[in-house]
Amino acid sequence: MKLQGKTAIITGAAKGIGAATARLFAFEGARLLLLDKDEANGAAVAASIAERGGKAVFRRCDVGCEADVRAALDTVVDVYGDLDIVVNNAGWQLNKSLLETTAEEFNAVLNTNLTSMFLFTKGAAELFIARKKGGAIVNVCSTFAVVGSPGYAAYHASKGGVASFTRAAAISLMPHNIRVNAVGPGTTDTPGLHDGARDTGDEDQGMKSFLALQPLGRFGKPEEIASVIAFLAGDEAGFVTGALWMADGGYTIV
Ligand SMILES: NC(=O)c1ccc[n+]([C@@H]2O[C@H](COP(=O)([O-])OP(=O)(O)OC[C@H]3O[C@@H](n4cnc5c(N)ncnc54)[C@H](O)[C@@H]3O)[C@@H](O)[C@H]2O)c1
């Protein structure tokens, strides 16, 4: 069990990549605080892990809200007395071009997708430093951090920020033995992807148009992103920091 004895926070754990990451981390022996604003699905993921003998507690958290992030960090200490890993996964995609996006919408995307990562990274780093045992942070980024497209202006900005913030945080936190890395998922078959397809006006047609762009001829599976997150979070990646590891079926190399 590669994460035995580790305590981890996973955000956006109610569905998709976050839920797959929660299941894998539990299988690998980690104790989990699962966070999401979707209480019903988040509690169900924690319950299904507990039924299989894993350790998972769910709390509602809006990751862009500083008070919620502070409460989550207090909870992990109250429940487990420890913290080793944070997976900053929660995010959403606004399907709007630059000219269609309002300033309010732009800020809302940045708040959930980027400010949240600052809040959790800073808060967790303070805990790691106080406990003098280092730590690992994995930020879920995107291929859209490094390629452009006509839609999704705010999303591109947020994920570009995640990539850059990951490098800056890795350098800032090196002296404290805290590693900060990012994973860049390609198009992955999650509820969020189906939401994006629905936003095009026709879910089936939207999914087909996304599929046509995939070099491997298929979407990624949430479990295929979770396995990269688990690697970056674990001790096997002890010499890896500041990396943006693409898990995109070749999307960014063709
Ligand atoms: N699926 C893809 O194709 C894809 C590709 C690249 C990157 N990503 C990234 O992967 C991450 C997970 O995406 P997914 O596809 O699994 O999405 P999803 O929509 O299936 O799941 C995202 C989860 O995050 C939660 N969430 C959203 N906003 C939140 C907030 N403010 N506070 C707390 N929880 C919140 C949602 O409730 C949901 O449970 C996101 O950061 C996304 O940008 C996904």
mmCIF file of C-alpha atoms and ligand atoms in Angstrom, residues 11-19 35-38 41 61-65 88-93 111-113 117 140-144 155 159 183-193 195 222 225, ligand 1:
data_model
loop_
_atom_site.group_PDB
_atom_site.id
_atom_site.type_symbol
_atom_site.label_atom_id
_atom_site.label_comp_id
_atom_site.label_asym_id
_atom_site.label_seq_id
_atom_site.Cartn_x
_atom_site.Cartn_y
_atom_site.Cartn_z
ATOM 1 C CA THR A 11 -11.171 18.485 -3.073
ATOM 2 C CA GLY A 12 -13.967 17.962 -5.588
ATOM 3 C CA ALA A 13 -14.204 14.371 -4.362
ATOM 4 C CA ALA A 14 -17.928 13.857 -5.001
ATOM 5 C CA LYS A 15 -17.538 12.806 -8.622
ATOM 6 C CA GLY A 16 -15.243 12.313 -11.589
ATOM 7 C CA ILE A 17 -11.481 12.514 -11.145
ATOM 8 C CA GLY A 18 -11.782 13.481 -7.452
ATOM 9 C CA ALA A 19 -13.957 10.470 -6.596
ATOM 10 C CA LEU A 35 -14.387 17.898 0.324
ATOM 11 C CA ASP A 36 -16.997 19.073 -2.153
ATOM 12 C CA LYS A 37 -19.925 21.455 -2.357
ATOM 13 C CA ASP A 38 -22.071 18.491 -3.518
ATOM 14 C CA ASN A 41 -22.537 12.579 -3.727
ATOM 15 C CA CYS A 61 -16.606 22.893 1.437
ATOM 16 C CA ASP A 62 -16.697 25.625 -1.190
ATOM 17 C CA VAL A 63 -13.026 25.608 -2.127
ATOM 18 C CA GLY A 64 -13.049 29.254 -3.185
ATOM 19 C CA CYS A 65 -14.246 30.387 0.259
ATOM 20 C CA ASN A 88 -6.466 20.376 -5.269
ATOM 21 C CA ASN A 89 -8.890 18.886 -7.789
ATOM 22 C CA ALA A 90 -12.175 20.837 -7.613
ATOM 23 C CA GLY A 91 -12.829 22.857 -10.731
ATOM 24 C CA TRP A 92 -15.345 23.766 -13.387
ATOM 25 C CA GLN A 93 -15.379 24.852 -16.982
ATOM 26 C CA ASN A 111 -11.999 31.744 -7.633
ATOM 27 C CA THR A 112 -12.876 28.038 -7.805
ATOM 28 C CA ASN A 113 -10.085 26.861 -10.100
ATOM 29 C CA MET A 117 -5.337 26.271 -4.869
ATOM 30 C CA VAL A 140 -5.220 19.235 -11.039
ATOM 31 C CA CYS A 141 -4.458 21.414 -14.050
ATOM 32 C CA SER A 142 -5.407 20.762 -17.704
ATOM 33 C CA THR A 143 -4.125 20.541 -21.256
ATOM 34 C CA PHE A 144 -5.883 23.920 -21.555
ATOM 35 C CA TYR A 155 -10.970 28.307 -17.890
ATOM 36 C CA LYS A 159 -5.493 26.545 -15.659
ATOM 37 C CA VAL A 183 -1.242 16.826 -13.379
ATOM 38 C CA GLY A 184 -2.669 17.914 -16.738
ATOM 39 C CA PRO A 185 -5.607 15.691 -17.648
ATOM 40 C CA GLY A 186 -6.708 15.479 -21.229
ATOM 41 C CA THR A 187 -10.368 14.938 -22.066
ATOM 42 C CA THR A 188 -11.551 12.536 -19.380
ATOM 43 C CA ASP A 189 -14.932 10.842 -19.177
ATOM 44 C CA THR A 190 -16.447 12.419 -16.061
ATOM 45 C CA PRO A 191 -19.787 14.040 -15.184
ATOM 46 C CA GLY A 192 -18.013 17.379 -15.772
ATOM 47 C CA LEU A 193 -17.212 16.381 -19.365
ATOM 48 C CA ASP A 195 -21.863 18.890 -18.507
ATOM 49 C CA PRO A 222 -10.838 9.089 -14.205
ATOM 50 C CA ILE A 225 -5.699 10.476 -13.917
HETATM 51 N N1 LIG B 1 -12.802 15.828 -17.313
HETATM 52 C C1 LIG B 1 -11.919 16.430 -18.103
HETATM 53 O O1 LIG B 1 -11.915 16.249 -19.337
HETATM 54 C C2 LIG B 1 -10.858 17.333 -17.502
HETATM 55 C C3 LIG B 1 -9.803 17.731 -18.344
HETATM 56 C C4 LIG B 1 -8.819 18.566 -17.816
HETATM 57 C C5 LIG B 1 -8.880 18.975 -16.496
HETATM 58 N N2 LIG B 1 -9.918 18.577 -15.711
HETATM 59 C C6 LIG B 1 -9.928 19.063 -14.331
HETATM 60 O O2 LIG B 1 -10.087 17.976 -13.449
HETATM 61 C C7 LIG B 1 -10.753 18.423 -12.258
HETATM 62 C C8 LIG B 1 -11.941 17.514 -11.980
HETATM 63 O O3 LIG B 1 -12.781 17.556 -13.112
HETATM 64 P P1 LIG B 1 -13.919 16.467 -13.394
HETATM 65 O O4 LIG B 1 -13.980 16.324 -14.860
HETATM 66 O O5 LIG B 1 -13.733 15.289 -12.517
HETATM 67 O O6 LIG B 1 -15.186 17.338 -12.963
HETATM 68 P P2 LIG B 1 -16.606 16.922 -12.325
HETATM 69 O O7 LIG B 1 -17.506 18.072 -12.627
HETATM 70 O O8 LIG B 1 -16.994 15.576 -12.798
HETATM 71 O O9 LIG B 1 -16.262 16.911 -10.778
HETATM 72 C C9 LIG B 1 -15.814 18.105 -10.168
HETATM 73 C C10 LIG B 1 -16.203 18.121 -8.718
HETATM 74 O O10 LIG B 1 -15.748 19.377 -8.171
HETATM 75 C C11 LIG B 1 -16.792 19.901 -7.362
HETATM 76 N N3 LIG B 1 -16.700 21.358 -7.256
HETATM 77 C C12 LIG B 1 -16.836 22.271 -8.248
HETATM 78 N N4 LIG B 1 -16.749 23.517 -7.738
HETATM 79 C C13 LIG B 1 -16.524 23.378 -6.402
HETATM 80 C C14 LIG B 1 -16.341 24.293 -5.338
HETATM 81 N N5 LIG B 1 -16.378 25.632 -5.524
HETATM 82 N N6 LIG B 1 -16.117 23.793 -4.098
HETATM 83 C C15 LIG B 1 -16.088 22.463 -3.889
HETATM 84 N N7 LIG B 1 -16.273 21.546 -4.850
HETATM 85 C C16 LIG B 1 -16.482 22.001 -6.099
HETATM 86 C C17 LIG B 1 -18.089 19.480 -8.055
HETATM 87 O O11 LIG B 1 -19.195 19.511 -7.162
HETATM 88 C C18 LIG B 1 -17.729 18.065 -8.512
HETATM 89 O O12 LIG B 1 -18.058 17.099 -7.546
HETATM 90 C C19 LIG B 1 -11.145 19.883 -12.512
HETATM 91 O O13 LIG B 1 -10.177 20.733 -11.933
HETATM 92 C C20 LIG B 1 -11.082 19.988 -14.029
HETATM 93 O O14 LIG B 1 -10.822 21.301 -14.476
HETATM 94 C C21 LIG B 1 -10.905 17.755 -16.188
#
